[in-house]
Short mmCIF file of C-alpha atoms and ligand atoms in Angstrom, two decimals:
data_model
loop_
_atom_site.label_atom_id
_atom_site.label_comp_id
_atom_site.label_asym_id
_atom_site.label_seq_id
_atom_site.Cartn_x
_atom_site.Cartn_y
_atom_site.Cartn_z
CA MET A 1 -14.94 -19.59 -9.05
CA ASN A 2 -17.56 -21.87 -7.43
CA GLN A 3 -18.96 -19.73 -4.06
CA ALA A 4 -19.87 -23.15 -2.34
CA ILE A 5 -20.24 -21.78 1.25
CA GLU A 6 -17.69 -23.47 3.69
CA SER A 7 -16.91 -26.49 1.28
CA PRO A 8 -14.07 -28.17 0.96
CA ALA A 9 -14.10 -28.21 -2.89
CA PHE A 10 -14.41 -24.05 -2.30
CA GLU A 11 -11.37 -24.25 -0.33
CA ALA A 12 -9.44 -26.11 -2.44
CA GLU A 13 -10.57 -23.78 -5.54
CA VAL A 14 -8.81 -21.33 -3.07
CA GLN A 15 -6.14 -23.16 -2.20
CA GLN A 16 -5.53 -23.93 -6.24
CA LEU A 17 -6.17 -20.03 -6.92
CA VAL A 18 -3.32 -19.14 -4.51
CA LYS A 19 -0.90 -21.97 -5.80
CA ASN A 20 -1.43 -20.65 -9.47
CA GLN A 21 -0.88 -16.87 -8.40
CA ARG A 22 2.39 -18.02 -6.43
CA ALA A 23 3.59 -19.91 -9.44
CA TYR A 24 2.71 -16.71 -11.51
CA PHE A 25 4.54 -14.41 -9.25
CA MET A 26 7.62 -16.72 -9.16
CA SER A 27 7.82 -16.35 -12.94
CA ASN A 28 8.65 -12.95 -12.28
CA ALA A 29 6.30 -11.85 -15.10
CA THR A 30 4.94 -9.30 -12.61
CA ARG A 31 7.88 -7.52 -11.84
CA PRO A 32 8.79 -5.41 -15.04
CA VAL A 33 7.50 -1.82 -15.06
CA GLU A 34 6.40 -2.15 -18.37
CA PHE A 35 3.78 -4.94 -17.50
CA ARG A 36 3.04 -3.10 -14.49
CA LEU A 37 1.91 0.10 -16.74
CA LYS A 38 0.26 -2.12 -18.88
CA GLN A 39 -1.83 -3.52 -16.19
CA LEU A 40 -2.70 -0.29 -14.50
CA LYS A 41 -3.79 1.64 -18.08
CA LYS A 42 -5.97 -1.62 -18.40
CA LEU A 43 -7.35 -1.32 -15.51
CA LYS A 44 -8.42 2.59 -16.12
CA ALA A 45 -9.50 2.15 -19.20
CA LEU A 46 -11.82 -0.93 -18.00
CA LEU A 47 -13.29 1.30 -15.07
CA LEU A 48 -13.85 4.18 -17.47
CA GLN A 49 -15.69 1.69 -19.80
CA TYR A 50 -17.89 0.45 -17.34
CA GLU A 51 -17.95 3.94 -15.55
CA GLU A 52 -21.92 3.86 -16.06
CA GLU A 53 -22.90 0.87 -14.99
CA MET A 54 -20.53 1.30 -11.72
CA HIS A 55 -22.65 4.13 -10.86
CA GLU A 56 -25.99 2.11 -11.52
CA ALA A 57 -24.86 -1.00 -9.13
CA ILE A 58 -24.03 1.30 -6.10
CA PHE A 59 -26.95 3.49 -6.46
CA ASN A 60 -28.85 0.21 -6.16
CA ASP A 61 -26.67 -1.15 -3.65
CA PHE A 62 -27.80 2.22 -1.36
CA GLY A 63 -29.22 4.88 -3.08
CA LYS A 64 -25.99 6.56 -3.77
CA SER A 65 -26.00 9.24 -6.35
CA LYS A 66 -23.77 9.07 -9.46
CA TYR A 67 -22.75 12.68 -8.34
CA GLU A 68 -21.52 11.62 -4.88
CA ASN A 69 -20.13 8.37 -6.21
CA GLN A 70 -17.97 10.29 -9.00
CA LEU A 71 -16.71 12.85 -6.14
CA THR A 72 -15.74 10.17 -3.39
CA GLU A 73 -15.37 7.05 -5.08
CA PHE A 74 -14.71 7.32 -8.79
CA PHE A 75 -12.57 10.31 -8.85
CA PRO A 76 -10.51 9.68 -6.27
CA LEU A 77 -9.85 5.97 -7.68
CA ILE A 78 -8.76 7.57 -10.93
CA ASP A 79 -6.58 9.83 -9.57
CA GLU A 80 -4.78 6.97 -7.59
CA ILE A 81 -4.20 5.05 -10.87
CA ASN A 82 -3.05 7.95 -12.65
CA ILE A 83 -0.60 8.90 -10.01
CA ALA A 84 0.47 5.36 -10.09
CA ILE A 85 1.35 5.37 -13.95
CA LYS A 86 2.91 9.09 -13.64
CA ASN A 87 5.30 7.89 -11.07
CA LEU A 88 6.17 3.80 -10.54
CA LYS A 89 9.33 4.34 -12.40
CA LYS A 90 10.55 6.66 -9.99
CA TRP A 91 9.10 4.74 -7.13
CA MET A 92 10.94 1.41 -8.26
CA GLN A 93 14.25 2.84 -8.61
CA HIS A 94 16.71 2.35 -6.26
CA LYS A 95 17.20 4.58 -3.07
CA SER A 96 20.16 5.90 -2.06
CA VAL A 97 21.00 6.20 1.51
CA LYS A 98 24.29 7.36 3.12
CA THR A 99 26.79 5.07 3.59
CA ASN A 100 28.81 5.55 7.14
CA LEU A 101 32.06 5.48 7.75
CA LEU A 102 33.17 2.20 9.09
CA ASN A 103 31.93 0.81 5.76
CA PHE A 104 33.56 3.51 3.57
CA PRO A 105 33.88 3.10 0.47
CA ALA A 106 30.85 1.72 -0.55
CA LYS A 107 27.16 2.91 -1.81
CA SER A 108 24.10 1.89 0.02
CA TYR A 109 20.44 2.03 -1.48
CA LEU A 110 17.08 0.37 -0.74
CA VAL A 111 15.58 -1.75 -3.00
CA PRO A 112 12.14 -1.85 -4.00
CA GLU A 113 10.54 -5.56 -4.28
CA PRO A 114 7.03 -6.75 -4.58
CA LEU A 115 5.76 -9.33 -1.74
CA GLY A 116 4.03 -11.91 -3.90
CA VAL A 117 0.72 -12.85 -3.90
CA THR A 118 -1.89 -10.56 -2.05
CA LEU A 119 -5.04 -10.42 -0.53
CA VAL A 120 -7.19 -7.45 -0.09
CA ILE A 121 -10.33 -7.21 1.58
CA GLY A 122 -12.47 -4.54 0.88
CA ALA A 123 -15.46 -2.77 3.18
CA TRP A 124 -18.90 -1.57 2.10
CA ASN A 125 -19.09 2.13 2.64
CA PHE A 126 -16.72 3.13 -0.25
CA PRO A 127 -17.02 -0.43 -1.91
CA TYR A 128 -14.67 0.79 -5.17
CA ASN A 129 -12.54 2.83 -3.36
CA LEU A 130 -11.63 0.63 -0.40
CA SER A 131 -11.54 -2.32 -2.71
CA LEU A 132 -9.78 -1.13 -5.80
CA THR A 133 -7.14 1.68 -4.31
CA PRO A 134 -5.18 -0.96 -2.36
CA LEU A 135 -5.22 -3.32 -5.80
CA VAL A 136 -3.58 -0.45 -7.74
CA GLY A 137 -0.89 -0.23 -4.91
CA SER A 138 -0.73 -4.07 -5.32
CA MET A 139 -0.38 -3.83 -8.94
CA ALA A 140 2.16 -0.92 -8.99
CA ALA A 141 4.10 -2.85 -6.60
CA GLY A 142 4.42 -5.83 -9.15
CA ASN A 143 2.18 -8.34 -6.78
CA THR A 144 -0.35 -10.80 -7.97
CA THR A 145 -3.54 -10.09 -6.30
CA ILE A 146 -6.79 -11.77 -4.61
CA LEU A 147 -9.45 -9.47 -4.06
CA LYS A 148 -12.46 -10.40 -1.74
CA PRO A 149 -15.20 -7.12 -1.81
CA SER A 150 -17.64 -6.74 0.90
CA GLU A 151 -20.96 -8.90 0.24
CA LEU A 152 -22.90 -5.93 1.60
CA PRO A 153 -23.63 -3.97 -1.62
CA VAL A 154 -24.23 -6.92 -3.84
CA GLU A 155 -24.06 -5.18 -7.20
CA THR A 156 -20.82 -3.21 -6.86
CA SER A 157 -19.25 -6.55 -5.42
CA LYS A 158 -20.65 -8.37 -8.82
CA ILE A 159 -19.42 -5.71 -11.48
CA MET A 160 -15.91 -5.29 -9.83
CA ALA A 161 -15.98 -9.21 -10.20
CA LYS A 162 -17.20 -8.56 -13.56
CA ILE A 163 -14.76 -5.98 -14.74
CA ILE A 164 -11.55 -7.95 -13.05
CA ASN A 165 -12.33 -11.93 -13.71
CA GLU A 166 -13.28 -11.16 -17.05
CA ASN A 167 -10.42 -9.23 -18.33
CA PHE A 168 -7.48 -10.12 -16.36
CA ASP A 169 -5.72 -13.87 -16.05
CA PRO A 170 -6.85 -15.34 -12.63
CA ASN A 171 -3.39 -16.14 -12.03
CA TYR A 172 -2.65 -12.43 -11.68
CA LEU A 173 -5.83 -10.73 -10.30
CA HIS A 174 -8.93 -12.41 -9.14
CA VAL A 175 -12.19 -11.46 -7.17
CA VAL A 176 -13.73 -14.04 -5.28
CA GLU A 177 -17.04 -12.81 -3.80
CA GLY A 178 -18.74 -13.94 -0.52
CA ALA A 179 -19.01 -13.16 3.08
CA ILE A 180 -17.69 -14.79 6.23
CA PRO A 181 -17.50 -18.30 5.08
CA GLU A 182 -15.68 -17.28 1.98
CA THR A 183 -13.74 -14.87 3.59
CA THR A 184 -12.66 -17.46 6.52
CA ALA A 185 -11.75 -19.76 3.64
CA LEU A 186 -9.55 -17.32 2.03
CA LEU A 187 -7.56 -16.90 5.27
CA LYS A 188 -6.82 -19.84 5.83
CA GLN A 189 -3.99 -19.69 3.08
CA ARG A 190 -0.56 -18.14 2.90
CA TYR A 191 -0.38 -14.91 1.43
CA ASP A 192 2.74 -12.53 1.28
CA LYS A 193 0.45 -9.71 2.37
CA ILE A 194 -2.87 -8.83 3.73
CA PHE A 195 -4.58 -5.25 2.98
CA PHE A 196 -7.96 -5.24 5.25
CA THR A 197 -10.48 -2.92 5.58
CA GLY A 198 -13.34 -2.85 8.04
CA SER A 199 -14.38 -2.98 11.47
CA PRO A 200 -11.41 -3.32 14.66
CA MET A 201 -13.09 -6.44 15.64
CA VAL A 202 -12.60 -8.47 12.32
CA GLY A 203 -9.34 -6.59 11.76
CA LYS A 204 -8.26 -9.13 14.92
CA ILE A 205 -9.64 -12.26 13.22
CA VAL A 206 -7.57 -11.35 10.20
CA ASN A 207 -4.67 -10.32 12.14
CA ARG A 208 -5.08 -13.85 14.08
CA ALA A 209 -5.21 -15.65 10.48
CA ALA A 210 -1.86 -13.82 9.35
CA ALA A 211 0.03 -14.55 12.05
CA GLU A 212 -0.26 -18.30 11.42
CA HIS A 213 1.96 -17.43 8.49
CA LEU A 214 3.77 -14.65 9.51
CA THR A 215 2.25 -12.55 7.02
CA ASN A 216 2.64 -8.87 6.46
CA VAL A 217 -0.63 -7.09 7.35
CA THR A 218 -1.88 -3.38 6.67
CA LEU A 219 -5.15 -2.84 8.74
CA GLU A 220 -7.40 0.13 7.87
CA LEU A 221 -9.82 0.28 10.56
CA GLY A 222 -12.32 2.56 12.26
CA GLY A 223 -12.91 4.34 15.77
CA LYS A 224 -14.35 7.31 17.47
CA ASN A 225 -13.31 10.45 15.57
CA PRO A 226 -13.30 13.64 17.52
CA VAL A 227 -14.04 16.75 16.36
CA ILE A 228 -13.42 19.83 18.70
CA PHE A 229 -14.85 23.36 18.39
CA ASN A 230 -12.66 26.07 20.43
CA LYS A 231 -13.92 29.39 21.69
CA ASP A 232 -11.77 31.09 19.27
CA ALA A 233 -12.93 29.02 16.08
CA ALA A 234 -14.28 30.61 13.32
CA MET A 235 -18.06 29.53 13.83
CA LYS A 236 -19.63 29.70 10.27
CA THR A 237 -16.82 28.10 7.95
CA GLY A 238 -16.10 25.41 10.36
CA VAL A 239 -19.57 24.31 10.73
CA LYS A 240 -20.60 24.29 7.46
CA ARG A 241 -17.14 22.36 6.77
CA MET A 242 -17.98 19.49 9.42
CA ILE A 243 -21.54 19.11 8.54
CA TRP A 244 -20.73 17.94 4.94
CA SER A 245 -18.06 15.66 6.70
CA LYS A 246 -20.39 14.20 8.93
CA PHE A 247 -23.17 13.73 7.00
CA VAL A 248 -21.77 12.63 3.37
CA ASN A 249 -22.67 9.24 2.70
CA SER A 250 -24.94 9.19 5.65
CA GLY A 251 -22.09 9.60 8.34
CA GLN A 252 -20.79 6.02 6.89
CA LEU A 253 -17.47 6.99 6.60
CA CYS A 254 -14.72 6.01 8.48
CA ILE A 255 -12.68 9.54 8.90
CA ALA A 256 -16.02 11.54 9.80
CA PRO A 257 -16.49 13.21 12.77
CA ASP A 258 -18.45 10.96 15.10
CA TYR A 259 -18.47 13.50 17.78
CA ALA A 260 -18.46 16.89 18.56
CA LEU A 261 -16.49 18.31 21.77
CA VAL A 262 -17.66 21.80 21.88
CA HIS A 263 -16.73 25.05 23.88
CA LYS A 264 -19.50 25.97 26.34
CA ASP A 265 -19.01 29.57 25.18
CA VAL A 266 -20.07 28.72 21.50
CA LYS A 267 -21.98 25.89 21.81
CA GLN A 268 -25.39 27.42 21.56
CA LYS A 269 -23.89 29.15 18.22
CA PHE A 270 -22.63 25.73 17.06
CA LEU A 271 -25.94 23.77 17.54
CA GLU A 272 -27.97 26.77 15.57
CA LEU A 273 -25.37 26.83 12.94
CA ALA A 274 -24.90 22.98 12.49
CA VAL A 275 -29.25 23.26 12.06
CA LYS A 276 -28.73 26.32 9.72
CA GLU A 277 -26.40 23.91 7.38
CA ILE A 278 -28.46 20.84 7.78
CA GLU A 279 -31.46 22.54 6.37
CA LYS A 280 -29.46 24.41 3.53
CA ALA A 281 -27.97 20.98 2.54
CA ASN A 282 -31.56 19.80 2.10
CA PHE A 283 -31.04 15.95 2.35
CA SER A 284 -33.19 14.03 0.28
CA ALA A 285 -33.21 11.51 -2.60
CA GLU A 286 -34.14 14.27 -4.72
CA ASN A 287 -31.12 16.14 -4.20
CA ASN A 288 -28.99 13.45 -4.80
CA ASN A 289 -27.02 13.94 -1.03
CA PHE A 290 -29.01 11.28 1.00
CA VAL A 291 -27.65 7.98 0.64
CA GLN A 292 -29.55 4.78 2.42
CA ILE A 293 -28.32 2.92 5.33
CA ILE A 294 -26.41 -0.19 4.22
CA ASN A 295 -28.91 -2.64 5.51
CA HIS A 296 -31.50 -3.13 8.36
CA ARG A 297 -28.83 -4.68 10.39
CA ASN A 298 -27.31 -1.32 10.28
CA PHE A 299 -30.41 1.04 10.08
CA ASP A 300 -31.27 -0.80 13.68
CA ARG A 301 -28.11 -0.45 15.30
CA VAL A 302 -27.83 3.17 14.16
CA VAL A 303 -31.32 3.94 15.51
CA GLY A 304 -30.79 2.20 18.34
CA LEU A 305 -27.94 4.87 19.24
CA ILE A 306 -30.57 8.12 19.39
CA ASP A 307 -31.60 8.47 22.80
CA PRO A 308 -35.31 10.79 22.07
CA GLU A 309 -34.68 12.49 25.23
CA LYS A 310 -31.13 14.13 23.74
CA VAL A 311 -32.42 14.98 20.68
CA TYR A 312 -31.39 18.50 19.49
CA TYR A 313 -32.70 18.07 16.03
CA GLY A 314 -33.67 15.25 13.85
CA GLY A 315 -34.00 12.00 15.59
CA THR A 316 -36.72 10.85 12.51
CA TYR A 317 -36.40 7.89 10.40
CA ASP A 318 -37.56 5.62 7.77
CA ARG A 319 -36.99 2.05 8.14
CA LYS A 320 -38.68 0.80 4.87
CA ASP A 321 -36.44 3.17 3.10
CA ARG A 322 -33.35 2.43 5.14
CA ARG A 323 -33.00 6.11 5.48
CA ILE A 324 -32.38 8.45 9.13
CA ASN A 325 -32.46 11.97 8.77
CA PRO A 326 -29.31 14.20 9.90
CA THR A 327 -29.84 13.97 13.90
CA ILE A 328 -27.80 16.21 16.78
CA LEU A 329 -27.77 14.81 19.97
CA ASP A 330 -27.32 17.46 22.76
CA ASN A 331 -25.98 17.22 26.59
CA VAL A 332 -24.49 13.71 25.65
CA THR A 333 -22.12 12.32 28.26
CA LEU A 334 -19.71 9.19 27.84
CA ASP A 335 -21.92 7.18 29.39
CA ASP A 336 -24.66 7.36 26.63
CA ALA A 337 -25.09 4.83 24.29
CA VAL A 338 -24.02 6.98 21.15
CA MET A 339 -20.64 7.17 22.85
CA GLN A 340 -19.96 3.55 23.63
CA GLU A 341 -19.61 2.14 19.79
CA GLU A 342 -18.24 3.93 16.59
CA ILE A 343 -21.51 5.49 15.08
CA PHE A 344 -21.09 4.86 11.56
CA GLY A 345 -24.32 6.78 10.67
CA PRO A 346 -26.18 10.24 10.43
CA ILE A 347 -25.94 11.15 14.31
CA LEU A 348 -23.75 13.90 15.50
CA PRO A 349 -23.66 14.07 19.31
CA VAL A 350 -22.44 17.13 20.95
CA ILE A 351 -20.49 17.30 24.51
CA GLU A 352 -19.82 20.51 26.03
CA PHE A 353 -16.48 21.25 27.53
CA GLU A 354 -15.08 24.19 29.44
CA THR A 355 -11.08 23.69 29.01
CA ILE A 356 -9.50 22.24 26.20
CA ASP A 357 -7.70 20.00 28.68
CA GLU A 358 -11.13 18.34 29.71
CA ALA A 359 -11.64 18.03 25.57
CA PHE A 360 -8.45 16.29 25.74
CA GLU A 361 -9.21 13.83 28.38
CA ILE A 362 -12.40 12.80 27.04
CA ILE A 363 -10.52 12.03 23.66
CA LYS A 364 -7.70 10.26 25.20
CA ARG A 365 -10.15 8.12 27.35
CA ILE A 366 -11.19 6.86 24.16
CA GLU A 367 -9.29 4.27 22.19
CA LYS A 368 -6.97 6.47 19.54
CA PRO A 369 -9.13 7.35 16.65
CA LEU A 370 -8.60 6.85 12.70
CA ALA A 371 -9.04 10.73 12.41
CA ALA A 372 -9.49 13.79 14.67
CA TYR A 373 -10.39 17.55 13.73
CA LEU A 374 -9.74 20.91 15.59
CA PHE A 375 -11.47 23.93 14.51
CA SER A 376 -9.59 26.93 16.47
CA ASP A 377 -7.28 30.03 15.48
CA SER A 378 -5.34 29.65 18.79
CA SER A 379 -1.11 28.55 17.64
CA ALA A 380 -0.89 27.40 20.98
CA VAL A 381 -4.12 24.99 21.26
CA LYS A 382 -3.05 23.93 17.67
CA GLU A 383 0.19 22.56 18.29
CA ARG A 384 -1.20 21.12 21.84
CA PHE A 385 -3.60 19.16 19.58
CA LEU A 386 -0.69 17.79 17.19
CA HIS A 387 1.59 17.01 20.31
CA GLU A 388 -0.75 15.55 22.88
CA ILE A 389 -3.52 13.75 20.52
CA PRO A 390 -2.78 10.29 18.94
CA PHE A 391 -5.06 9.88 15.39
CA GLY A 392 -4.25 8.44 12.29
CA SER A 393 -4.52 11.62 10.26
CA GLY A 394 -6.69 14.49 10.72
CA ALA A 395 -6.97 18.33 9.80
CA ILE A 396 -7.17 21.49 11.36
CA ASN A 397 -10.11 23.94 10.68
CA ASP A 398 -11.31 21.22 8.58
CA CYS A 399 -12.43 17.79 8.48
CA VAL A 400 -12.36 14.67 6.25
CA MET A 401 -10.28 16.16 3.19
CA GLN A 402 -6.77 15.15 4.25
CA VAL A 403 -7.87 12.09 2.66
CA THR A 404 -8.05 13.51 -0.61
CA ASN A 405 -4.61 14.43 -0.56
CA PRO A 406 -2.12 11.75 -2.15
CA ASN A 407 1.11 12.88 -0.52
CA ILE A 408 -0.93 12.34 2.87
CA PRO A 409 -0.64 8.70 3.68
CA PHE A 410 -3.99 7.26 5.15
CA GLY A 411 -3.91 5.00 8.34
CA GLY A 412 -5.02 4.12 11.91
CA VAL A 413 -2.83 3.72 14.80
CA GLY A 414 -3.68 1.38 17.57
CA ASN A 415 -7.25 0.19 17.36
CA SER A 416 -8.09 2.39 14.42
CA GLY A 417 -5.27 0.26 12.09
CA MET A 418 -1.52 -0.44 11.50
CA GLY A 419 0.15 0.47 8.27
CA ARG A 420 -1.00 3.36 5.95
CA TYR A 421 -1.79 4.07 1.95
CA HIS A 422 -2.47 6.01 -0.76
CA GLY A 423 -0.11 7.55 -3.78
CA LYS A 424 3.45 6.46 -3.05
CA TYR A 425 2.53 5.35 0.65
CA SER A 426 0.42 2.47 -1.45
CA PHE A 427 3.21 1.35 -3.89
CA GLU A 428 5.70 1.52 -0.33
CA CYS A 429 2.72 -0.44 1.50
CA PHE A 430 2.83 -3.42 -1.06
CA SER A 431 6.59 -3.72 -1.52
CA HIS A 432 9.40 -5.03 0.47
CA PHE A 433 12.94 -2.40 0.60
CA LYS A 434 15.66 -4.47 0.44
CA GLY A 435 18.56 -3.01 2.14
CA VAL A 436 21.86 -3.23 0.29
CA LEU A 437 25.44 -2.25 0.99
CA ASP A 438 27.12 -2.63 -2.14
CA LYS A 439 31.36 -2.58 -1.82
CA PRO A 440 34.04 -2.17 -4.52
CA THR A 441 36.41 -4.75 -4.64
CA VAL A 442 39.78 -2.44 -5.32
CA ILE A 443 40.08 -1.02 -1.86
CA GLU A 444 40.19 -3.22 1.65
CA THR A 445 40.04 -1.96 4.56
CA ASN A 446 41.72 -4.30 7.08
CA LEU A 447 39.83 -3.04 10.42
CA LYS A 448 37.12 -5.83 11.14
CA TYR A 449 39.74 -8.75 10.90
CA TYR A 450 41.15 -10.42 13.36
CA GLY A 451 44.30 -9.89 14.83
CA TYR A 452 42.59 -7.03 17.17
CA ASN A 453 44.90 -4.45 18.53
CA GLU A 454 44.07 -1.08 20.46
CA LYS A 455 45.11 0.89 17.33
CA GLN A 456 42.58 -1.05 15.62
CA LEU A 457 40.04 0.02 18.82
CA LYS A 458 40.46 3.33 19.27
CA ILE A 459 39.75 4.20 14.77
CA ILE A 460 36.75 1.93 15.41
CA LYS A 461 35.74 4.00 18.20
CA ALA A 462 36.74 7.18 16.26
CA LEU A 463 34.63 5.87 13.20
CA SER A 464 31.67 5.09 15.57
P1 LIG B 1 -16.28 -5.62 8.34
O1 LIG B 1 -15.18 -5.64 9.54
O2 LIG B 1 -17.88 -6.20 9.15
O3 LIG B 1 -16.64 -6.20 7.33
C1 LIG B 1 -14.87 -5.87 6.46
C2 LIG B 1 -14.80 -6.98 5.54
O4 LIG B 1 -14.71 -8.38 6.47
C3 LIG B 1 -15.82 -7.59 4.65
O5 LIG B 1 -15.47 -7.81 3.55
C4 LIG B 1 -16.58 -8.78 5.30
O6 LIG B 1 -17.12 -9.72 4.33
C5 LIG B 1 -15.26 -9.27 6.02
N1 LIG B 1 -15.61 -9.85 7.10
C6 LIG B 1 -16.49 -9.57 8.17
N2 LIG B 1 -16.75 -10.47 9.31
C7 LIG B 1 -15.56 -11.00 9.14
C8 LIG B 1 -15.45 -12.60 9.87
N3 LIG B 1 -15.98 -12.85 11.04
N4 LIG B 1 -14.21 -13.21 9.32
C9 LIG B 1 -13.62 -13.00 8.37
N5 LIG B 1 -14.31 -11.69 7.27
C10 LIG B 1 -15.14 -10.92 7.53
O7 LIG B 1 -16.64 -3.89 8.51
P2 LIG B 1 -17.74 -3.12 7.61
O8 LIG B 1 -18.76 -2.97 8.15
O9 LIG B 1 -17.62 -3.71 5.95
O10 LIG B 1 -17.02 -1.52 7.89
C11 LIG B 1 -17.23 -0.82 8.74
C12 LIG B 1 -15.80 -0.61 9.62
O11 LIG B 1 -15.07 -0.56 8.63
C13 LIG B 1 -15.98 0.41 10.33
O12 LIG B 1 -15.39 0.11 11.61
C14 LIG B 1 -15.57 1.54 9.61
O13 LIG B 1 -14.82 2.42 10.48
C15 LIG B 1 -14.16 0.90 8.89
N6 LIG B 1 -13.94 1.13 8.14
C16 LIG B 1 -12.49 1.81 7.92
C17 LIG B 1 -11.82 2.30 6.70
C18 LIG B 1 -10.22 2.52 6.63
O14 LIG B 1 -10.03 3.34 5.56
N7 LIG B 1 -9.97 2.61 7.72
C19 LIG B 1 -12.78 2.31 5.50
C20 LIG B 1 -13.90 1.90 5.32
C21 LIG B 1 -14.38 1.40 6.95
#
């Protein structure tokens, strides 16, 4: 598409694209299971064909190595396609539900149907995964899709546009590249579903635009994810797991632990183990585990959150190379700058607590997080964590790995988002389930018809 910025010509092109996709959807072409499977298999084959170019593109964008890209983007994406291909027929079946006595005899069931024309807007930090995984859900559910990847990783956006736009009918799938003006033009159109991944701030803009047309929305947003280390935690294993989760992708991960709440009795041990694990990981470009910060704007923002007086470890950076060394801040309070926003970078603030109530109180003072983590061996504390702390998804004695289980839905709550996806939840996310009561005509009950009387009322009461 012509990427003219905020031009009436671009808006007209977008309008025509949506119109064409709607006509294609209305033709029923995307509904048959055979069509959906064929397109999913085609997408998988293309991704495998372009695998090397995709690795190269993301490396050029922000120094993400082939190894990390394979582990955190490519493999989960291919896995999502495989799951959809394997289960699609089952997902598309009518789902029987019980019929109540009042409607007896009848069958009741839910019929999944595609929503129509969908718009998927991706974020930059896992550019393939966060653009193409929702796309897989949209395709499996039988929709047409317009995909707008994040503009920040320029090369990954380009390669996704190339793979899709050169190989799929634009009336079915099309990538529109661009930044705010292009997304604004896209959002003026009417869709049947908008799936957005990004910040809560932009999520509100998207939600407002969707409200104009009463469009169904899924918002995959972010927040400040707590990790608690209680005094009874298995510290060595726990800190090792947490350090990987915090610093993978240089902390640019929406479900990374944002800040650590550590019991005072184990804090010193926590800090020592954390330093040991960071040094063992030896984050460096040579080791393929030191991703760059996406751009200088974000680099400056993250560096601005480091209070030199609170640095326990790290605190150093290289602006030219856009790399920030893993940093631990100690004795942090809720008033510190680092606690005022989602960090989205390799800084771990540590806050000490004395009682678990105190830790829970801190979490509840901040907006509902996308993820929360607890390290503890106490069943009572685990139970309280599960029942008292709101979060999108989480883990006990681990961090981040819940996202790799496609049977666990992925999504936020409150300020961290609405809706969920992954695995069968992606199919559900892009479908509407029609509720149907299916009555035979050979038998007729007279309860509902006029000529009301006491006997009829008694029967209805008994059946309700
Ligand atoms: P962002 O909100 O700045 O951008 C996301 C998308 O919105 C991009 O495609 C961008 O082009 C578009 N956009 C930006 N400003 C816009 C505007 N004013 N109007 C219309 N469109 C606009 O987010 P980001 O910087 O790409 O990603 C970081 C944020 O995303 C963090 O908050 C992070 O937690 C969150 N995130 C959430 C998930 C999740 O799955 N829940 C995953 C990754 C990132």
